[in-house]
């Protein structure tokens, strides 16, 4: 597995594949990587041989993640050379795409799923080669996802149609592992902390799968701070320290103590004995009653000065209790007394502020709890943050670095430091040592003991049963209830595991999940309910509204807004906003009513030029990292200026063919209704196509998509081209139906399109869009004026009513999302 040139490194034995004469699949010789003055990797010699599990260990910041990024083409080394199947690699040409073509896949420590996509769609993003031209292309990924997840994690039962942001962190980790392992051309699977959020059962299933995988000639690099798992699954173990390989040994000749020594620290295992006696007469901070006390028949009291562990199989209710304690909305069964602080184990989604420095991430905890208008002394706040960072042994030289520049374990330290307020009575810990190395855990355990000694209650959920030896009491959960309470000498790994499989006396129905499902359904139905209500009121006031003629008159003005709103929707799907889409619609209106009539070739050229400029906007925004609102706002002035130059005052006429394009009729159906349905269907098909799936994915997790080999610039250009096509149709429709043009005709559509997108159920950030909802929202807004006229109200109130409707729907959406998150 490894050839070591440095004589100070310790090498025991040779790779199993080498003994059998098997040529290495991948070889690194003297590879190094420097970031500024930091030497992340230095003089790395590594041979990856087929059919072997390589265990890689090292403290946070030892260089493991950098080395893995080099292996999968994300990071380019600046020293040494690489060989793949005996052929020298050009580091400049070795990209994530090239690595994937050679069968190299990685599961990142910071999960890289797209939360706005379904499980099956995330499998497509990772394995696009299976998508065909059929409109039912996603079915093959449903099957692939279901089969792979069941093969690795039997009984997981993760619905492939579920959106990832609705999965637990353990379920997301299982999905990420399964989609990487589903590659039929897999040669090397890199697993970076793959069991950090998995319980003992799922971790065991994964290790069994790894052994089966390598028995078939594949290679696995297994990186974990759970050292027992490393020794269980690995054939050989490589230890890293300070960016270098420290030693490599056969796993059978290595002990946990050896690994701890190599990583420079000691771990859990020292039982805490003093806390319980001290806490016996301390104030009660939490009382658990109702369904939580079935095992004893009496309420459970958690007191100041105690460390309380929450154990059980993943998803058994531990996290739900933490959330109830933090929110203060635990119902009759959970009572809390005192101020509370929460440390999330899901640092990517609930923890770090990715654009801020380490110090700012720590300081925000204190600042956010101050009075809203009170002055903030930046120097004082940063001094306190620096002192807290010192308690957790964070590197003082890196406190001003961006939080994402730190390793995952050091990011977690920053989150713990944020929670260390003097006035906090209760500290809630949600698997806080996930992905943290042994030395960092030692600092953390010491700090937890100090917190308890300061007469504060610590409630600690962990997926590592060994950590419960640090606790005074352990509450073991099963199916949402506490089924056992272990204390003092009763606490052991064996007792915790045994109690985790106990069944509660009564099984409570999953009403919370049902409520969240109903809330999500109502949230999606809001734009359609709004449209139905508006139309019902208008029909009751004037029955002619429901006739074909009435629909023709009512929906004709709505067509333009529908096209513009759909254009805006695709831009919003990339977590951006187009502030020039209305002006562009006016520009197309002018060109089609003037140049297309007088000089058709020049007119067509102008429209093609507009499409090219839209594509260039996407290129500039992403290639130069300029905010979209800046570029599109500037573009709006260009469109307005060009339109004014071509036609200084309203006028012009529509080409005969253009008028005919929008005045036909099918089976007596109103033309505007047919156009609206066609526009909605086109947008829906684009959104649900493989290309549309990637566009949405970039809106929520662009960095992950780029790591997966997708081009962010290419899809940015494509996004703006699609938006431009819809906006062009809007401008052509205005000309074809009005038989005239005005550069100012599109001014109102920019803000109305944003309102339509929001009312339609889209989110301005995160890549969540809803084509049919946007159509319903746009039609609803366009009917407001006609509704006011039917009620005898001046249309001067049109904008006010539109804004009021927007606010009401936003409020209902916020309420539904809140219920979805908190059950």
Short mmCIF file of C-alpha atoms in Angstrom, two decimals, residues 235-489:
data_model
loop_
_atom_site.label_atom_id
_atom_site.label_comp_id
_atom_site.label_asym_id
_atom_site.label_seq_id
_atom_site.Cartn_x
_atom_site.Cartn_y
_atom_site.Cartn_z
CA UNK A 235 -5.99 -4.41 6.25
CA UNK A 236 -3.31 -1.79 6.81
CA UNK A 237 -3.29 1.51 8.70
CA UNK A 238 -1.52 4.71 7.71
CA UNK A 239 -1.04 7.40 10.34
CA UNK A 240 -0.51 11.04 9.35
CA UNK A 241 0.89 13.87 11.42
CA UNK A 242 1.68 17.45 10.39
CA UNK A 243 1.04 16.76 6.71
CA UNK A 244 3.37 13.76 6.54
CA UNK A 245 3.02 9.99 6.76
CA UNK A 246 4.14 9.04 10.28
CA UNK A 247 3.99 5.26 9.87
CA UNK A 248 2.16 2.40 8.18
CA UNK A 249 1.38 -0.94 9.82
CA UNK A 250 -0.64 -4.06 9.34
CA UNK A 251 -3.95 -3.57 11.17
CA UNK A 252 -3.58 -6.95 12.91
CA UNK A 253 -0.32 -5.74 14.47
CA UNK A 254 -1.76 -2.41 15.65
CA UNK A 255 -3.74 -1.43 18.74
CA UNK A 256 -5.92 1.53 19.58
CA UNK A 257 -3.19 2.69 21.96
CA UNK A 258 -0.75 2.76 19.02
CA UNK A 259 -3.15 4.88 16.99
CA UNK A 260 -3.79 7.24 19.89
CA UNK A 261 -0.05 7.71 20.32
CA UNK A 262 0.38 8.35 16.61
CA UNK A 263 -2.33 11.02 16.68
CA UNK A 264 -0.93 12.68 19.78
CA UNK A 265 -3.72 12.29 22.33
CA UNK A 266 -5.92 10.17 24.54
CA UNK A 267 -9.59 9.50 24.06
CA UNK A 268 -12.63 8.64 26.05
CA UNK A 269 -12.80 5.92 28.59
CA UNK A 270 -12.07 7.59 31.94
CA UNK A 271 -15.29 7.27 33.91
CA UNK A 272 -16.49 10.43 35.64
CA UNK A 273 -17.33 9.74 39.29
CA UNK A 274 -17.75 12.99 41.17
CA UNK A 275 -20.63 14.64 39.38
CA UNK A 276 -23.66 12.69 40.62
CA UNK A 277 -23.02 13.24 44.33
CA UNK A 278 -22.51 16.94 43.82
CA UNK A 279 -25.70 17.23 41.77
CA UNK A 280 -27.96 15.40 44.27
CA UNK A 281 -29.24 18.60 45.92
CA UNK A 282 -28.73 20.91 42.94
CA UNK A 283 -31.60 22.78 41.24
CA UNK A 284 -33.73 20.77 38.82
CA UNK A 285 -33.26 22.15 35.31
CA UNK A 286 -35.29 19.63 33.27
CA UNK A 287 -38.23 17.40 34.16
CA UNK A 288 -39.32 14.61 31.82
CA UNK A 289 -42.74 13.10 32.38
CA UNK A 290 -45.58 11.66 30.33
CA UNK A 291 -44.35 9.08 27.81
CA UNK A 292 -40.75 9.68 28.81
CA UNK A 293 -41.00 7.90 32.17
CA UNK A 294 -42.54 4.55 31.24
CA UNK A 295 -39.58 2.55 32.44
CA UNK A 296 -39.77 3.91 36.00
CA UNK A 297 -43.28 5.31 36.43
CA UNK A 298 -41.93 8.56 37.90
CA UNK A 299 -40.77 11.81 36.29
CA UNK A 300 -37.08 12.05 35.47
CA UNK A 301 -35.31 15.07 36.94
CA UNK A 302 -32.10 16.40 35.40
CA UNK A 303 -30.14 18.65 37.76
CA UNK A 304 -27.51 21.33 37.51
CA UNK A 305 -24.00 19.89 37.60
CA UNK A 306 -24.90 16.65 35.84
CA UNK A 307 -23.76 15.27 32.50
CA UNK A 308 -26.70 13.38 30.99
CA UNK A 309 -26.14 11.14 27.98
CA UNK A 310 -28.86 10.40 25.41
CA UNK A 311 -28.31 6.97 23.87
CA UNK A 312 -30.17 4.57 21.60
CA UNK A 313 -30.39 3.60 17.97
CA UNK A 314 -30.28 6.52 15.52
CA UNK A 315 -33.63 8.27 15.21
CA UNK A 316 -35.11 6.87 18.42
CA UNK A 317 -36.00 10.26 19.88
CA UNK A 318 -32.76 11.70 21.21
CA UNK A 319 -32.66 14.61 18.76
CA UNK A 320 -36.36 15.29 19.25
CA UNK A 321 -35.77 15.76 22.98
CA UNK A 322 -32.87 18.14 22.34
CA UNK A 323 -35.03 20.19 19.97
CA UNK A 324 -37.89 20.26 22.49
CA UNK A 325 -35.54 21.45 25.24
CA UNK A 326 -34.02 24.12 23.04
CA UNK A 327 -37.28 25.47 21.63
CA UNK A 328 -39.11 25.39 24.96
CA UNK A 329 -42.09 23.85 23.16
CA UNK A 330 -41.76 20.34 24.51
CA UNK A 331 -45.41 20.04 25.53
CA UNK A 332 -46.67 18.44 28.73
CA UNK A 333 -43.89 15.87 28.85
CA UNK A 334 -40.88 18.23 28.87
CA UNK A 335 -40.33 21.08 31.33
CA UNK A 336 -37.24 23.31 31.31
CA UNK A 337 -35.94 25.88 33.80
CA UNK A 338 -33.06 28.15 32.84
CA UNK A 339 -31.29 29.59 29.80
CA UNK A 340 -30.17 27.07 27.20
CA UNK A 341 -27.46 26.87 24.54
CA UNK A 342 -27.34 24.36 21.70
CA UNK A 343 -24.37 22.86 19.84
CA UNK A 344 -25.43 21.17 16.61
CA UNK A 345 -23.60 18.19 15.18
CA UNK A 346 -24.79 19.16 11.71
CA UNK A 347 -22.38 22.06 11.39
CA UNK A 348 -22.84 22.49 7.64
CA UNK A 349 -26.60 23.10 7.80
CA UNK A 350 -27.18 24.36 11.35
CA UNK A 351 -23.81 25.46 12.67
CA UNK A 352 -21.24 27.56 10.84
CA UNK A 353 -21.65 30.89 9.06
CA UNK A 354 -19.59 30.00 5.97
CA UNK A 355 -18.58 33.54 4.95
CA UNK A 356 -17.28 34.55 8.40
CA UNK A 357 -14.02 34.11 10.24
CA UNK A 358 -13.54 31.67 13.10
CA UNK A 359 -13.69 34.47 15.69
CA UNK A 360 -16.86 35.94 14.21
CA UNK A 361 -18.49 32.51 14.26
CA UNK A 362 -17.73 32.25 17.95
CA UNK A 363 -18.64 35.83 18.86
CA UNK A 364 -22.08 35.77 17.22
CA UNK A 365 -23.36 33.63 20.08
CA UNK A 366 -23.00 36.50 22.55
CA UNK A 367 -23.90 39.26 20.10
CA UNK A 368 -27.14 37.62 18.96
CA UNK A 369 -28.47 37.52 22.53
CA UNK A 370 -27.96 41.23 23.17
CA UNK A 371 -30.62 43.89 22.87
CA UNK A 372 -31.19 44.64 19.19
CA UNK A 373 -30.06 48.29 19.25
CA UNK A 374 -27.26 47.98 21.82
CA UNK A 375 -23.77 48.98 20.61
CA UNK A 376 -21.29 46.19 19.92
CA UNK A 377 -17.68 46.57 20.97
CA UNK A 378 -16.00 44.46 18.31
CA UNK A 379 -12.69 44.38 20.14
CA UNK A 380 -14.25 43.23 23.41
CA UNK A 381 -16.39 40.59 21.72
CA UNK A 382 -13.45 39.20 19.80
CA UNK A 383 -11.36 39.12 22.99
CA UNK A 384 -14.00 36.97 24.69
CA UNK A 385 -14.22 34.77 21.60
CA UNK A 386 -10.44 34.38 21.59
CA UNK A 387 -10.48 33.35 25.25
CA UNK A 388 -13.16 30.72 24.57
CA UNK A 389 -11.20 29.41 21.58
CA UNK A 390 -8.24 28.93 23.88
CA UNK A 391 -10.27 26.64 26.14
CA UNK A 392 -10.68 24.29 23.19
CA UNK A 393 -7.08 24.54 21.98
CA UNK A 394 -7.98 26.21 18.68
CA UNK A 395 -4.90 27.45 16.84
CA UNK A 396 -4.55 31.15 17.70
CA UNK A 397 -2.93 31.85 14.32
CA UNK A 398 -6.01 30.70 12.41
CA UNK A 399 -8.75 32.50 14.31
CA UNK A 400 -9.01 35.22 11.65
CA UNK A 401 -9.24 32.65 8.84
CA UNK A 402 -12.52 31.74 7.21
CA UNK A 403 -14.29 29.06 9.23
CA UNK A 404 -14.34 26.70 6.24
CA UNK A 405 -10.54 26.82 6.06
CA UNK A 406 -10.43 24.74 9.24
CA UNK A 407 -10.83 20.99 9.41
CA UNK A 408 -14.25 19.64 10.32
CA UNK A 409 -13.17 18.89 13.88
CA UNK A 410 -11.86 22.40 14.46
CA UNK A 411 -15.07 23.86 13.03
CA UNK A 412 -16.94 21.82 15.64
CA UNK A 413 -14.69 23.26 18.36
CA UNK A 414 -15.71 26.74 17.26
CA UNK A 415 -19.39 25.83 17.64
CA UNK A 416 -18.77 24.55 21.16
CA UNK A 417 -16.88 27.74 22.01
CA UNK A 418 -19.89 29.76 20.79
CA UNK A 419 -22.12 28.07 23.38
CA UNK A 420 -19.90 28.79 26.39
CA UNK A 421 -21.91 31.69 27.82
CA UNK A 422 -21.56 32.45 31.50
CA UNK A 423 -25.35 32.82 31.87
CA UNK A 424 -26.20 29.48 30.21
CA UNK A 425 -27.82 27.05 32.67
CA UNK A 426 -28.24 24.18 30.20
CA UNK A 427 -25.86 23.11 27.43
CA UNK A 428 -27.35 20.83 24.76
CA UNK A 429 -24.86 18.82 22.70
CA UNK A 430 -25.99 17.06 19.52
CA UNK A 431 -23.20 14.59 18.74
CA UNK A 432 -20.58 17.35 19.19
CA UNK A 433 -17.50 15.19 18.54
CA UNK A 434 -18.67 13.94 15.15
CA UNK A 435 -15.58 13.95 12.93
CA UNK A 436 -13.30 15.13 15.75
CA UNK A 437 -9.92 13.52 16.37
CA UNK A 438 -8.75 11.86 19.58
CA UNK A 439 -6.69 14.82 20.82
CA UNK A 440 -9.58 17.22 20.25
CA UNK A 441 -11.96 14.85 22.04
CA UNK A 442 -9.67 14.86 25.05
CA UNK A 443 -9.92 18.66 25.21
CA UNK A 444 -13.67 18.46 24.75
CA UNK A 445 -14.20 15.91 27.55
CA UNK A 446 -12.14 18.06 29.90
CA UNK A 447 -14.23 21.08 29.00
CA UNK A 448 -17.52 19.24 29.52
CA UNK A 449 -16.41 18.24 33.01
CA UNK A 450 -15.53 21.86 33.73
CA UNK A 451 -18.96 23.00 32.52
CA UNK A 452 -20.66 20.54 34.87
CA UNK A 453 -18.47 21.62 37.76
CA UNK A 454 -19.66 25.16 37.13
CA UNK A 455 -23.15 23.95 38.16
CA UNK A 456 -24.57 23.72 34.67
CA UNK A 457 -26.56 20.86 33.20
CA UNK A 458 -25.09 19.15 30.14
CA UNK A 459 -27.42 17.05 27.97
CA UNK A 460 -25.30 15.12 25.50
CA UNK A 461 -26.44 13.04 22.52
CA UNK A 462 -23.68 10.89 20.98
CA UNK A 463 -23.42 8.19 18.36
CA UNK A 464 -20.32 6.76 20.08
CA UNK A 465 -21.35 4.54 22.98
CA UNK A 466 -17.89 4.76 24.54
CA UNK A 467 -18.43 8.47 25.20
CA UNK A 468 -21.23 7.70 27.66
CA UNK A 469 -18.56 6.67 30.17
CA UNK A 470 -18.04 10.42 30.58
CA UNK A 471 -21.65 10.84 31.79
CA UNK A 472 -23.26 10.68 35.23
CA UNK A 473 -26.48 9.20 33.85
CA UNK A 474 -27.52 7.83 30.47
CA UNK A 475 -31.11 7.85 29.19
CA UNK A 476 -31.57 5.15 26.57
CA UNK A 477 -34.24 5.78 23.89
CA UNK A 478 -36.26 3.39 21.76
CA UNK A 479 -39.06 4.40 19.38
CA UNK A 480 -39.39 7.86 20.88
CA UNK A 481 -39.46 6.83 24.57
CA UNK A 482 -36.89 6.41 27.32
CA UNK A 483 -36.69 2.67 28.00
CA UNK A 484 -33.78 2.63 30.45
CA UNK A 485 -31.88 4.92 32.80
CA UNK A 486 -28.30 3.93 33.57
CA UNK A 487 -26.26 5.52 36.34
CA UNK A 488 -22.70 5.31 37.67
CA UNK A 489 -21.22 1.83 37.41
#
